[in-house]
Amino acid sequence: MKSPSALVSAIAAAAALAMAPQIVSAQQANYPSKPITMIVPFGPGGTSDIMARILAKHLSAALPATIVVENKAGAGGAIGMTQLKRSAADGYTVGLSVIGPEVLQPAIRKTGYTYQDFDHVCATYSVPLMMMVTEDSPFRSVSDVIAYAKENPGKLTYGSSGHGTLLHLAMEMLMDQAGATALHVPYKSSGEMVTDLMGKQIMVFNETPTVSKRYKLRPLAVFSDTRLAGYPDVPTIKEAGWSINASIWGGLIAPKGLPKEAMGALENACQTALKSDAYRADVEPLDTPAYYMDSQAFAAFAQDQFKMYGDLIKRLGLVEKQ
């Protein structure tokens, strides 16, 4: 028979054990109770960084909680995505998902993660790429770029935010269809690309209208079937004779296993933020309007994109040998 003191200890231990789930549940119900880190898998200055900071500002107001943006560039975004995957699935580390790091890089090389390693909270934007040059560039059209590439094999220099990113794939698809070649120069961020474009280290690159407007670059064409409302004078790639669609999309994701309470709070905050006049006022001048999908739709979309671009990457012979 247990002594009175031992019996009391046993009862106390059992009570503590029984209370543990309630304590955890209460902590989750109070989410968020501290600052949240948002990992951006690219350096500062590009579309991803710009859109992440706008999203962080409006999510902070909707939650409410402080959201700190942390740039983790490198390997076409795979470094930041890997850090996000390894973070605790507690809702206090989230990330900006972008097409390149989430679905393109894992189709090209072994990254140690796939889209299945993340919980998808919401999609927030989708915008077609533009081909752009400096204002004083001799290239006045896509036809000029292709003509130069054909006449000077391998001498047309173009930048991207990394090997296997959509910025890279869009140009490779164009060169493939045109029967031309160009020299790819990868960068860690769009900010670095702009610097070298201005310095004549590269001749052209594909990015979003956000970058074109911010840095006063001259767009040559948009990678979609229809012209953009904000750029009525910029022709589409299709008008130039090439069938290519390439849109940069992004959204909020988290490490797999996000608590139900955290997922609900983040998804609700995302919907509130994107439907607000304040958010629209921030993104529409950048020609990157809100594009909302809830968690289930965003997860299904990522799966479809992984399959589609995975097949394309194989066809173009861009899968790296292990």
C-alpha positions as protocol buffer text, in pm:
chain_id: "A"
residue {
  index: 1
  type: MET
  ca { x: 0 y: 0 z: 0 }
}
residue {
  index: 2
  type: LYS
  ca { x: 129 y: 344 z: -95 }
}
residue {
  index: 3
  type: SER
  ca { x: 217 y: 595 z: 175 }
}
residue {
  index: 4
  type: PRO
  ca { x: -2 y: 905 z: 203 }
}
residue {
  index: 5
  type: SER
  ca { x: 274 y: 1124 z: 56 }
}
residue {
  index: 6
  type: ALA
  ca { x: 326 y: 888 z: -239 }
}
residue {
  index: 7
  type: LEU
  ca { x: -48 y: 875 z: -300 }
}
residue {
  index: 8
  type: VAL
  ca { x: -68 y: 1256 z: -304 }
}
residue {
  index: 9
  type: SER
  ca { x: 224 y: 1273 z: -553 }
}
residue {
  index: 10
  type: ALA
  ca { x: 60 y: 1018 z: -779 }
}
residue {
  index: 11
  type: ILE
  ca { x: -268 y: 1208 z: -776 }
}
residue {
  index: 12
  type: ALA
  ca { x: -87 y: 1535 z: -852 }
}
residue {
  index: 13
  type: ALA
  ca { x: 104 y: 1375 z: -1141 }
}
residue {
  index: 14
  type: ALA
  ca { x: -216 y: 1232 z: -1286 }
}
residue {
  index: 15
  type: ALA
  ca { x: -388 y: 1568 z: -1256 }
}
residue {
  index: 16
  type: ALA
  ca { x: -98 y: 1744 z: -1430 }
}
residue {
  index: 17
  type: LEU
  ca { x: -105 y: 1488 z: -1710 }
}
residue {
  index: 18
  type: ALA
  ca { x: -477 y: 1534 z: -1753 }
}
residue {
  index: 19
  type: MET
  ca { x: -439 y: 1912 z: -1761 }
}
residue {
  index: 20
  type: ALA
  ca { x: -156 y: 1911 z: -2019 }
}
residue {
  index: 21
  type: PRO
  ca { x: -379 y: 1889 z: -2329 }
}
residue {
  index: 22
  type: GLN
  ca { x: -598 y: 2165 z: -2189 }
}
residue {
  index: 23
  type: ILE
  ca { x: -295 y: 2388 z: -2138 }
}
residue {
  index: 24
  type: VAL
  ca { x: -171 y: 2325 z: -2493 }
}
residue {
  index: 25
  type: SER
  ca { x: -521 y: 2386 z: -2626 }
}
residue {
  index: 26
  type: ALA
  ca { x: -544 y: 2712 z: -2433 }
}
residue {
  index: 27
  type: GLN
  ca { x: -207 y: 2823 z: -2571 }
}
residue {
  index: 28
  type: GLN
  ca { x: -319 y: 2747 z: -2925 }
}
residue {
  index: 29
  type: ALA
  ca { x: -650 y: 2925 z: -2867 }
}
residue {
  index: 30
  type: ASN
  ca { x: -450 y: 3235 z: -2772 }
}
residue {
  index: 31
  type: TYR
  ca { x: -261 y: 3224 z: -3103 }
}
residue {
  index: 32
  type: PRO
  ca { x: -81 y: 3440 z: -3185 }
}
residue {
  index: 33
  type: SER
  ca { x: 74 y: 3537 z: -2855 }
}
residue {
  index: 34
  type: LYS
  ca { x: 418 y: 3641 z: -2986 }
}
residue {
  index: 35
  type: PRO
  ca { x: 582 y: 3773 z: -3306 }
}
residue {
  index: 36
  type: ILE
  ca { x: 570 y: 3562 z: -3623 }
}
residue {
  index: 37
  type: THR
  ca { x: 862 y: 3520 z: -3865 }
}
residue {
  index: 38
  type: MET
  ca { x: 788 y: 3512 z: -4238 }
}
residue {
  index: 39
  type: ILE
  ca { x: 1067 y: 3351 z: -4441 }
}
residue {
  index: 40
  type: VAL
  ca { x: 1110 y: 3487 z: -4795 }
}
residue {
  index: 41
  type: PRO
  ca { x: 1325 y: 3253 z: -5010 }
}
residue {
  index: 42
  type: PHE
  ca { x: 1480 y: 3538 z: -5211 }
}
residue {
  index: 43
  type: GLY
  ca { x: 1684 y: 3848 z: -5137 }
}
residue {
  index: 44
  type: PRO
  ca { x: 1540 y: 4199 z: -5104 }
}
residue {
  index: 45
  type: GLY
  ca { x: 1425 y: 4406 z: -5400 }
}
residue {
  index: 46
  type: GLY
  ca { x: 1232 y: 4157 z: -5611 }
}
residue {
  index: 47
  type: THR
  ca { x: 862 y: 4086 z: -5650 }
}
residue {
  index: 48
  type: SER
  ca { x: 863 y: 3815 z: -5383 }
}
residue {
  index: 49
  type: ASP
  ca { x: 1017 y: 4045 z: -5123 }
}
residue {
  index: 50
  type: ILE
  ca { x: 792 y: 4338 z: -5212 }
}
residue {
  index: 51
  type: MET
  ca { x: 476 y: 4127 z: -5199 }
}
residue {
  index: 52
  type: ALA
  ca { x: 585 y: 3954 z: -4876 }
}
residue {
  index: 53
  type: ARG
  ca { x: 635 y: 4284 z: -4697 }
}
residue {
  index: 54
  type: ILE
  ca { x: 297 y: 4415 z: -4810 }
}
residue {
  index: 55
  type: LEU
  ca { x: 131 y: 4090 z: -4698 }
}
residue {
  index: 56
  type: ALA
  ca { x: 314 y: 4096 z: -4364 }
}
residue {
  index: 57
  type: LYS
  ca { x: 194 y: 4450 z: -4297 }
}
residue {
  index: 58
  type: HIS
  ca { x: -172 y: 4366 z: -4354 }
}
residue {
  index: 59
  type: LEU
  ca { x: -161 y: 4025 z: -4184 }
}
residue {
  index: 60
  type: SER
  ca { x: -9 y: 4195 z: -3878 }
}
residue {
  index: 61
  type: ALA
  ca { x: -311 y: 4423 z: -3861 }
}
residue {
  index: 62
  type: ALA
  ca { x: -563 y: 4142 z: -3915 }
}
residue {
  index: 63
  type: LEU
  ca { x: -424 y: 3891 z: -3663 }
}
residue {
  index: 64
  type: PRO
  ca { x: -307 y: 4115 z: -3479 }
}
residue {
  index: 65
  type: ALA
  ca { x: 61 y: 4027 z: -3429 }
}
residue {
  index: 66
  type: THR
  ca { x: 399 y: 4154 z: -3535 }
}
residue {
  index: 67
  type: ILE
  ca { x: 528 y: 3973 z: -3846 }
}
residue {
  index: 68
  type: VAL
  ca { x: 898 y: 3999 z: -3918 }
}
residue {
  index: 69
  type: VAL
  ca { x: 1019 y: 3931 z: -4274 }
}
residue {
  index: 70
  type: GLU
  ca { x: 1341 y: 3730 z: -4297 }
}
residue {
  index: 71
  type: ASN
  ca { x: 1512 y: 3701 z: -4638 }
}
residue {
  index: 72
  type: LYS
  ca { x: 1689 y: 3368 z: -4700 }
}
residue {
  index: 73
  type: ALA
  ca { x: 1822 y: 3374 z: -5056 }
}
residue {
  index: 74
  type: GLY
  ca { x: 2018 y: 3112 z: -5248 }
}
residue {
  index: 75
  type: ALA
  ca { x: 1983 y: 2801 z: -5465 }
}
residue {
  index: 76
  type: GLY
  ca { x: 1684 y: 2942 z: -5651 }
}
residue {
  index: 77
  type: GLY
  ca { x: 1491 y: 2975 z: -5326 }
}
residue {
  index: 78
  type: ALA
  ca { x: 1561 y: 2623 z: -5200 }
}
residue {
  index: 79
  type: ILE
  ca { x: 1765 y: 2745 z: -4901 }
}
residue {
  index: 80
  type: GLY
  ca { x: 1476 y: 2945 z: -4761 }
}
residue {
  index: 81
  type: MET
  ca { x: 1226 y: 2666 z: -4827 }
}
residue {
  index: 82
  type: THR
  ca { x: 1451 y: 2413 z: -4654 }
}
residue {
  index: 83
  type: GLN
  ca { x: 1476 y: 2636 z: -4347 }
}
residue {
  index: 84
  type: LEU
  ca { x: 1100 y: 2672 z: -4344 }
}
residue {
  index: 85
  type: LYS
  ca { x: 1047 y: 2296 z: -4366 }
}
residue {
  index: 86
  type: ARG
  ca { x: 1280 y: 2243 z: -4068 }
}
residue {
  index: 87
  type: SER
  ca { x: 1106 y: 2505 z: -3854 }
}
residue {
  index: 88
  type: ALA
  ca { x: 861 y: 2416 z: -3580 }
}
residue {
  index: 89
  type: ALA
  ca { x: 504 y: 2366 z: -3704 }
}
residue {
  index: 90
  type: ASP
  ca { x: 359 y: 2597 z: -3440 }
}
residue {
  index: 91
  type: GLY
  ca { x: 240 y: 2888 z: -3652 }
}
residue {
  index: 92
  type: TYR
  ca { x: 522 y: 3119 z: -3546 }
}
residue {
  index: 93
  type: THR
  ca { x: 732 y: 3055 z: -3855 }
}
residue {
  index: 94
  type: VAL
  ca { x: 557 y: 3087 z: -4189 }
}
residue {
  index: 95
  type: GLY
  ca { x: 685 y: 3152 z: -4537 }
}
residue {
  index: 96
  type: LEU
  ca { x: 609 y: 3306 z: -4870 }
}
residue {
  index: 97
  type: SER
  ca { x: 557 y: 3030 z: -5124 }
}
residue {
  index: 98
  type: VAL
  ca { x: 664 y: 3118 z: -5479 }
}
residue {
  index: 99
  type: ILE
  ca { x: 630 y: 2901 z: -5788 }
}
residue {
  index: 100
  type: GLY
  ca { x: 1006 y: 2861 z: -5836 }
}
residue {
  index: 101
  type: PRO
  ca { x: 1115 y: 2736 z: -5495 }
}
residue {
  index: 102
  type: GLU
  ca { x: 803 y: 2530 z: -5428 }
}
residue {
  index: 103
  type: VAL
  ca { x: 733 y: 2346 z: -5754 }
}
residue {
  index: 104
  type: LEU
  ca { x: 1017 y: 2414 z: -6000 }
}
residue {
  index: 105
  type: GLN
  ca { x: 1330 y: 2351 z: -5794 }
}
residue {
  index: 106
  type: PRO
  ca { x: 1215 y: 2010 z: -5661 }
}
residue {
  index: 107
  type: ALA
  ca { x: 1143 y: 1907 z: -6023 }
}
residue {
  index: 108
  type: ILE
  ca { x: 1499 y: 1998 z: -6127 }
}
residue {
  index: 109
  type: ARG
  ca { x: 1711 y: 1867 z: -5841 }
}
residue {
  index: 110
  type: LYS
  ca { x: 1694 y: 1695 z: -5505 }
}
residue {
  index: 111
  type: THR
  ca { x: 1605 y: 1978 z: -5268 }
}
residue {
  index: 112
  type: GLY
  ca { x: 1506 y: 1770 z: -4967 }
}
residue {
  index: 113
  type: TYR
  ca { x: 1146 y: 1893 z: -4984 }
}
residue {
  index: 114
  type: THR
  ca { x: 840 y: 1906 z: -5212 }
}
residue {
  index: 115
  type: TYR
  ca { x: 513 y: 2095 z: -5201 }
}
residue {
  index: 116
  type: GLN
  ca { x: 379 y: 1811 z: -4984 }
}
residue {
  index: 117
  type: ASP
  ca { x: 605 y: 1915 z: -4696 }
}
residue {
  index: 118
  type: PHE
  ca { x: 407 y: 2235 z: -4634 }
}
residue {
  index: 119
  type: ASP
  ca { x: 61 y: 2338 z: -4522 }
}
residue {
  index: 120
  type: HIS
  ca { x: -88 y: 2585 z: -4769 }
}
residue {
  index: 121
  type: VAL
  ca { x: -268 y: 2873 z: -4600 }
}
residue {
  index: 122
  type: CYS
  ca { x: -371 y: 3098 z: -4888 }
}
residue {
  index: 123
  type: ALA
  ca { x: -265 y: 3216 z: -5232 }
}
residue {
  index: 124
  type: THR
  ca { x: -216 y: 3592 z: -5250 }
}
residue {
  index: 125
  type: TYR
  ca { x: -98 y: 3696 z: -5598 }
}
residue {
  index: 126
  type: SER
  ca { x: -47 y: 3580 z: -5956 }
}
residue {
  index: 127
  type: VAL
  ca { x: 100 y: 3795 z: -6230 }
}
residue {
  index: 128
  type: PRO
  ca { x: 250 y: 3719 z: -6574 }
}
residue {
  index: 129
  type: LEU
  ca { x: 614 y: 3783 z: -6645 }
}
residue {
  index: 130
  type: MET
  ca { x: 735 y: 4061 z: -6869 }
}
residue {
  index: 131
  type: MET
  ca { x: 1048 y: 4075 z: -7078 }
}
residue {
  index: 132
  type: MET
  ca { x: 1222 y: 4403 z: -6995 }
}
residue {
  index: 133
  type: VAL
  ca { x: 1529 y: 4609 z: -7083 }
}
residue {
  index: 134
  type: THR
  ca { x: 1675 y: 4947 z: -6988 }
}
residue {
  index: 135
  type: GLU
  ca { x: 1529 y: 5260 z: -7148 }
}
residue {
  index: 136
  type: ASP
  ca { x: 1840 y: 5304 z: -7366 }
}
residue {
  index: 137
  type: SER
  ca { x: 1852 y: 4942 z: -7486 }
}
residue {
  index: 138
  type: PRO
  ca { x: 1875 y: 4889 z: -7864 }
}
residue {
  index: 139
  type: PHE
  ca { x: 1610 y: 4617 z: -7829 }
}
residue {
  index: 140
  type: ARG
  ca { x: 1269 y: 4761 z: -7909 }
}
residue {
  index: 141
  type: SER
  ca { x: 1075 y: 4435 z: -7936 }
}
residue {
  index: 142
  type: VAL
  ca { x: 1092 y: 4061 z: -7869 }
}
residue {
  index: 143
  type: SER
  ca { x: 1172 y: 4017 z: -8238 }
}
residue {
  index: 144
  type: ASP
  ca { x: 1485 y: 4230 z: -8189 }
}
residue {
  index: 145
  type: VAL
  ca { x: 1595 y: 4009 z: -7900 }
}
residue {
  index: 146
  type: ILE
  ca { x: 1541 y: 3686 z: -8094 }
}
residue {
  index: 147
  type: ALA
  ca { x: 1712 y: 3825 z: -8405 }
}
residue {
  index: 148
  type: TYR
  ca { x: 2020 y: 3914 z: -8197 }
}
residue {
  index: 149
  type: ALA
  ca { x: 2024 y: 3571 z: -8033 }
}
residue {
  index: 150
  type: LYS
  ca { x: 2011 y: 3398 z: -8372 }
}
residue {
  index: 151
  type: GLU
  ca { x: 2277 y: 3617 z: -8527 }
}
residue {
  index: 152
  type: ASN
  ca { x: 2504 y: 3592 z: -8220 }
}
residue {
  index: 153
  type: PRO
  ca { x: 2464 y: 3239 z: -8076 }
}
residue {
  index: 154
  type: GLY
  ca { x: 2524 y: 3231 z: -7701 }
}
residue {
  index: 155
  type: LYS
  ca { x: 2602 y: 3604 z: -7678 }
}
residue {
  index: 156
  type: LEU
  ca { x: 2262 y: 3731 z: -7568 }
}
residue {
  index: 157
  type: THR
  ca { x: 2299 y: 3759 z: -7190 }
}
residue {
  index: 158
  type: TYR
  ca { x: 1993 y: 3739 z: -6971 }
}
residue {
  index: 159
  type: GLY
  ca { x: 1944 y: 3728 z: -6596 }
}
residue {
  index: 160
  type: SER
  ca { x: 1718 y: 3532 z: -6366 }
}
residue {
  index: 161
  type: SER
  ca { x: 1675 y: 3481 z: -5993 }
}
residue {
  index: 162
  type: GLY
  ca { x: 1834 y: 3137 z: -6017 }
}
residue {
  index: 163
  type: HIS
  ca { x: 1869 y: 2822 z: -6225 }
}
residue {
  index: 164
  type: GLY
  ca { x: 1530 y: 2662 z: -6277 }
}
residue {
  index: 165
  type: THR
  ca { x: 1325 y: 2962 z: -6165 }
}
residue {
  index: 166
  type: LEU
  ca { x: 1033 y: 3068 z: -6385 }
}
residue {
  index: 167
  type: LEU
  ca { x: 1238 y: 3369 z: -6496 }
}
residue {
  index: 168
  type: HIS
  ca { x: 1492 y: 3121 z: -6633 }
}
residue {
  index: 169
  type: LEU
  ca { x: 1238 y: 2875 z: -6778 }
}
residue {
  index: 170
  type: ALA
  ca { x: 1041 y: 3145 z: -6961 }
}
residue {
  index: 171
  type: MET
  ca { x: 1349 y: 3256 z: -7156 }
}
residue {
  index: 172
  type: GLU
  ca { x: 1457 y: 2898 z: -7223 }
}
residue {
  index: 173
  type: MET
  ca { x: 1110 y: 2817 z: -7357 }
}
residue {
  index: 174
  type: LEU
  ca { x: 1133 y: 3120 z: -7587 }
}
residue {
  index: 175
  type: MET
  ca { x: 1481 y: 3029 z: -7710 }
}
residue {
  index: 176
  type: ASP
  ca { x: 1367 y: 2669 z: -7760 }
}
residue {
  index: 177
  type: GLN
  ca { x: 1070 y: 2773 z: -7974 }
}
residue {
  index: 178
  type: ALA
  ca { x: 1278 y: 3027 z: -8169 }
}
residue {
  index: 179
  type: GLY
  ca { x: 1566 y: 2788 z: -8231 }
}
residue {
  index: 180
  type: ALA
  ca { x: 1811 y: 3032 z: -8072 }
}
residue {
  index: 181
  type: THR
  ca { x: 2057 y: 3026 z: -7780 }
}
residue {
  index: 182
  type: ALA
  ca { x: 2141 y: 3272 z: -7502 }
}
residue {
  index: 183
  type: LEU
  ca { x: 2371 y: 3290 z: -7200 }
}
residue {
  index: 184
  type: HIS
  ca { x: 2193 y: 3253 z: -6866 }
}
residue {
  index: 185
  type: VAL
  ca { x: 2332 y: 3454 z: -6572 }
}
residue {
  index: 186
  type: PRO
  ca { x: 2169 y: 3355 z: -6239 }
}
residue {
  index: 187
  type: TYR
  ca { x: 2135 y: 3598 z: -5946 }
}
residue {
  index: 188
  type: LYS
  ca { x: 2024 y: 3572 z: -5584 }
}
residue {
  index: 189
  type: SER
  ca { x: 1776 y: 3858 z: -5617 }
}
residue {
  index: 190
  type: SER
  ca { x: 1606 y: 4082 z: -5870 }
}
residue {
  index: 191
  type: GLY
  ca { x: 1775 y: 4381 z: -5709 }
}
residue {
  index: 192
  type: GLU
  ca { x: 2115 y: 4241 z: -5813 }
}
residue {
  index: 193
  type: MET
  ca { x: 1980 y: 4171 z: -6163 }
}
residue {
  index: 194
  type: VAL
  ca { x: 1865 y: 4531 z: -6204 }
}
residue {
  index: 195
  type: THR
  ca { x: 2206 y: 4659 z: -6098 }
}
residue {
  index: 196
  type: ASP
  ca { x: 2381 y: 4450 z: -6363 }
}
residue {
  index: 197
  type: LEU
  ca { x: 2121 y: 4535 z: -6627 }
}
residue {
  index: 198
  type: MET
  ca { x: 2184 y: 4904 z: -6563 }
}
residue {
  index: 199
  type: GLY
  ca { x: 2559 y: 4837 z: -6573 }
}
residue {
  index: 200
  type: LYS
  ca { x: 2528 y: 4653 z: -6909 }
}
residue {
  index: 201
  type: GLN
  ca { x: 2651 y: 4325 z: -6760 }
}
residue {
  index: 202
  type: ILE
  ca { x: 2335 y: 4158 z: -6894 }
}
residue {
  index: 203
  type: MET
  ca { x: 2106 y: 4266 z: -7178 }
}
residue {
  index: 204
  type: VAL
  ca { x: 1759 y: 4156 z: -7078 }
}
residue {
  index: 205
  type: PHE
  ca { x: 1556 y: 3964 z: -6821 }
}
residue {
  index: 206
  type: ASN
  ca { x: 1203 y: 3853 z: -6747 }
}
residue {
  index: 207
  type: GLU
  ca { x: 1034 y: 3974 z: -6430 }
}
residue {
  index: 208
  type: THR
  ca { x: 697 y: 4106 z: -6318 }
}
residue {
  index: 209
  type: PRO
  ca { x: 542 y: 4448 z: -6387 }
}
residue {
  index: 210
  type: THR
  ca { x: 623 y: 4533 z: -6025 }
}
residue {
  index: 211
  type: VAL
  ca { x: 994 y: 4537 z: -6106 }
}
residue {
  index: 212
  type: SER
  ca { x: 944 y: 4716 z: -6437 }
}
residue {
  index: 213
  type: LYS
  ca { x: 759 y: 5001 z: -6272 }
}
residue {
  index: 214
  type: ARG
  ca { x: 977 y: 5028 z: -5962 }
}
residue {
  index: 215
  type: TYR
  ca { x: 1303 y: 5051 z: -6156 }
}
residue {
  index: 216
  type: LYS
  ca { x: 1167 y: 5233 z: -6464 }
}
residue {
  index: 217
  type: LEU
  ca { x: 1256 y: 4957 z: -6708 }
}
residue {
  index: 218
  type: ARG
  ca { x: 1107 y: 4928 z: -7056 }
}
residue {
  index: 219
  type: PRO
  ca { x: 881 y: 4624 z: -7107 }
}
residue {
  index: 220
  type: LEU
  ca { x: 896 y: 4449 z: -7445 }
}
residue {
  index: 221
  type: ALA
  ca { x: 624 y: 4189 z: -7404 }
}
residue {
  index: 222
  type: VAL
  ca { x: 408 y: 4010 z: -7148 }
}
residue {
  index: 223
  type: PHE
  ca { x: 408 y: 3629 z: -7116 }
}
residue {
  index: 224
  type: SER
  ca { x: 32 y: 3578 z: -7141 }
}
residue {
  index: 225
  type: ASP
  ca { x: -242 y: 3550 z: -7401 }
}
residue {
  index: 226
  type: THR
  ca { x: -389 y: 3891 z: -7325 }
}
residue {
  index: 227
  type: ARG
  ca { x: -242 y: 4235 z: -7265 }
}
residue {
  index: 228
  type: LEU
  ca { x: -238 y: 4379 z: -6913 }
}
residue {
  index: 229
  type: ALA
  ca { x: -483 y: 4658 z: -6836 }
}
residue {
  index: 230
  type: GLY
  ca { x: -207 y: 4870 z: -6687 }
}
residue {
  index: 231
  type: TYR
  ca { x: 15 y: 4823 z: -6993 }
}
residue {
  index: 232
  type: PRO
  ca { x: -219 y: 4847 z: -7295 }
}
residue {
  index: 233
  type: ASP
  ca { x: 69 y: 4929 z: -7531 }
}
residue {
  index: 234
  type: VAL
  ca { x: 282 y: 4629 z: -7433 }
}
residue {
  index: 235
  type: PRO
  ca { x: 218 y: 4335 z: -7670 }
}
residue {
  index: 236
  type: THR
  ca { x: 194 y: 3975 z: -7561 }
}
residue {
  index: 237
  type: ILE
  ca { x: 446 y: 3707 z: -7650 }
}
residue {
  index: 238
  type: LYS
  ca { x: 164 y: 3541 z: -7841 }
}
residue {
  index: 239
  type: GLU
  ca { x: 130 y: 3851 z: -8062 }
}
residue {
  index: 240
  type: ALA
  ca { x: 500 y: 3815 z: -8142 }
}
residue {
  index: 241
  type: GLY
  ca { x: 432 y: 3460 z: -8260 }
}
residue {
  index: 242
  type: TRP
  ca { x: 528 y: 3251 z: -7957 }
}
residue {
  index: 243
  type: SER
  ca { x: 295 y: 3039 z: -7745 }
}
residue {
  index: 244
  type: ILE
  ca { x: 423 y: 3082 z: -7387 }
}
residue {
  index: 245
  type: ASN
  ca { x: 238 y: 3151 z: -7062 }
}
residue {
  index: 246
  type: ALA
  ca { x: 443 y: 3219 z: -6751 }
}
residue {
  index: 247
  type: SER
  ca { x: 297 y: 3368 z: -6434 }
}
residue {
  index: 248
  type: ILE
  ca { x: 464 y: 3422 z: -6098 }
}
residue {
  index: 249
  type: TRP
  ca { x: 233 y: 3326 z: -5815 }
}
residue {
  index: 250
  type: GLY
  ca { x: 280 y: 3338 z: -5442 }
}
residue {
  index: 251
  type: GLY
  ca { x: 106 y: 3272 z: -5116 }
}
residue {
  index: 252
  type: LEU
  ca { x: 139 y: 3191 z: -4749 }
}
residue {
  index: 253
  type: ILE
  ca { x: 258 y: 2847 z: -4636 }
}
residue {
  index: 254
  type: ALA
  ca { x: 386 y: 2689 z: -4315 }
}
residue {
  index: 255
  type: PRO
  ca { x: 571 y: 2375 z: -4203 }
}
residue {
  index: 256
  type: LYS
  ca { x: 354 y: 2063 z: -4230 }
}
residue {
  index: 257
  type: GLY
  ca { x: 142 y: 1996 z: -3923 }
}
residue {
  index: 258
  type: LEU
  ca { x: 19 y: 2347 z: -3846 }
}
residue {
  index: 259
  type: PRO
  ca { x: -218 y: 2341 z: -3544 }
}
residue {
  index: 260
  type: LYS
  ca { x: -584 y: 2380 z: -3636 }
}
residue {
  index: 261
  type: GLU
  ca { x: -618 y: 2701 z: -3436 }
}
residue {
  index: 262
  type: ALA
  ca { x: -316 y: 2859 z: -3605 }
}
residue {
  index: 263
  type: MET
  ca { x: -432 y: 2755 z: -3951 }
}
residue {
  index: 264
  type: GLY
  ca { x: -774 y: 2901 z: -3890 }
}
residue {
  index: 265
  type: ALA
  ca { x: -636 y: 3229 z: -3758 }
}
residue {
  index: 266
  type: LEU
  ca { x: -389 y: 3269 z: -4045 }
}
residue {
  index: 267
  type: GLU
  ca { x: -640 y: 3177 z: -4314 }
}
residue {
  index: 268
  type: ASN
  ca { x: -900 y: 3417 z: -4174 }
}
residue {
  index: 269
  type: ALA
  ca { x: -640 y: 3694 z: -4147 }
}
residue {
  index: 270
  type: CYS
  ca { x: -528 y: 3630 z: -4503 }
}
residue {
  index: 271
  type: GLN
  ca { x: -882 y: 3655 z: -4637 }
}
residue {
  index: 272
  type: THR
  ca { x: -947 y: 3972 z: -4436 }
}
residue {
  index: 273
  type: ALA
  ca { x: -622 y: 4132 z: -4554 }
}
residue {
  index: 274
  type: LEU
  ca { x: -667 y: 4055 z: -4924 }
}
residue {
  index: 275
  type: LYS
  ca { x: -1026 y: 4178 z: -4931 }
}
residue {
  index: 276
  type: SER
  ca { x: -940 y: 4506 z: -4760 }
}
residue {
  index: 277
  type: ASP
  ca { x: -924 y: 4837 z: -4945 }
}
residue {
  index: 278
  type: ALA
  ca { x: -590 y: 4907 z: -4778 }
}
residue {
  index: 279
  type: TYR
  ca { x: -428 y: 4594 z: -4925 }
}
residue {
  index: 280
  type: ARG
  ca { x: -564 y: 4669 z: -5271 }
}
residue {
  index: 281
  type: ALA
  ca { x: -436 y: 5024 z: -5246 }
}
residue {
  index: 282
  type: ASP
  ca { x: -85 y: 4889 z: -5183 }
}
residue {
  index: 283
  type: VAL
  ca { x: -72 y: 4623 z: -5456 }
}
residue {
  index: 284
  type: GLU
  ca { x: -271 y: 4761 z: -5747 }
}
residue {
  index: 285
  type: PRO
  ca { x: -24 y: 5044 z: -5824 }
}
residue {
  index: 286
  type: LEU
  ca { x: 238 y: 4768 z: -5861 }
}
residue {
  index: 287
  type: ASP
  ca { x: 20 y: 4586 z: -6117 }
}
residue {
  index: 288
  type: THR
  ca { x: 8 y: 4284 z: -5888 }
}
residue {
  index: 289
  type: PRO
  ca { x: -358 y: 4270 z: -5777 }
}
residue {
  index: 290
  type: ALA
  ca { x: -485 y: 4041 z: -5504 }
}
residue {
  index: 291
  type: TYR
  ca { x: -543 y: 3681 z: -5614 }
}
residue {
  index: 292
  type: TYR
  ca { x: -697 y: 3483 z: -5329 }
}
residue {
  index: 293
  type: MET
  ca { x: -733 y: 3107 z: -5290 }
}
residue {
  index: 294
  type: ASP
  ca { x: -819 y: 2937 z: -4962 }
}
residue {
  index: 295
  type: SER
  ca { x: -604 y: 2661 z: -4812 }
}
residue {
  index: 296
  type: GLN
  ca { x: -764 y: 2368 z: -4995 }
}
residue {
  index: 297
  type: ALA
  ca { x: -770 y: 2538 z: -5335 }
}
residue {
  index: 298
  type: PHE
  ca { x: -411 y: 2659 z: -5295 }
}
residue {
  index: 299
  type: ALA
  ca { x: -285 y: 2309 z: -5204 }
}
residue {
  index: 300
  type: ALA
  ca { x: -458 y: 2156 z: -5507 }
}
residue {
  index: 301
  type: PHE
  ca { x: -320 y: 2432 z: -5730 }
}
residue {
  index: 302
  type: ALA
  ca { x: 37 y: 2367 z: -5611 }
}
residue {
  index: 303
  type: GLN
  ca { x: -4 y: 1998 z: -5689 }
}
residue {
  index: 304
  type: ASP
  ca { x: -124 y: 2073 z: -6044 }
}
residue {
  index: 305
  type: GLN
  ca { x: 159 y: 2320 z: -6105 }
}
residue {
  index: 306
  type: PHE
  ca { x: 419 y: 2069 z: -5986 }
}
residue {
  index: 307
  type: LYS
  ca { x: 299 y: 1813 z: -6238 }
}
residue {
  index: 308
  type: MET
  ca { x: 269 y: 2055 z: -6529 }
}
residue {
  index: 309
  type: TYR
  ca { x: 610 y: 2219 z: -6487 }
}
residue {
  index: 310
  type: GLY
  ca { x: 773 y: 1891 z: -6391 }
}
residue {
  index: 311
  type: ASP
  ca { x: 675 y: 1751 z: -6730 }
}
residue {
  index: 312
  type: LEU
  ca { x: 807 y: 2066 z: -6903 }
}
residue {
  index: 313
  type: ILE
  ca { x: 1138 y: 2056 z: -6718 }
}
residue {
  index: 314
  type: LYS
  ca { x: 1191 y: 1697 z: -6826 }
}
residue {
  index: 315
  type: ARG
  ca { x: 1112 y: 1783 z: -7188 }
}
residue {
  index: 316
  type: LEU
  ca { x: 1360 y: 2070 z: -7189 }
}
residue {
  index: 317
  type: GLY
  ca { x: 1627 y: 1846 z: -7040 }
}
residue {
  index: 318
  type: LEU
  ca { x: 1675 y: 2061 z: -6731 }
}
residue {
  index: 319
  type: VAL
  ca { x: 1664 y: 1783 z: -6471 }
}
residue {
  index: 320
  type: GLU
  ca { x: 2003 y: 1773 z: -6303 }
}
residue {
  index: 321
  type: LYS
  ca { x: 2191 y: 1446 z: -6280 }
}
residue {
  index: 322
  type: GLN
  ca { x: 2219 y: 1328 z: -5920 }
}
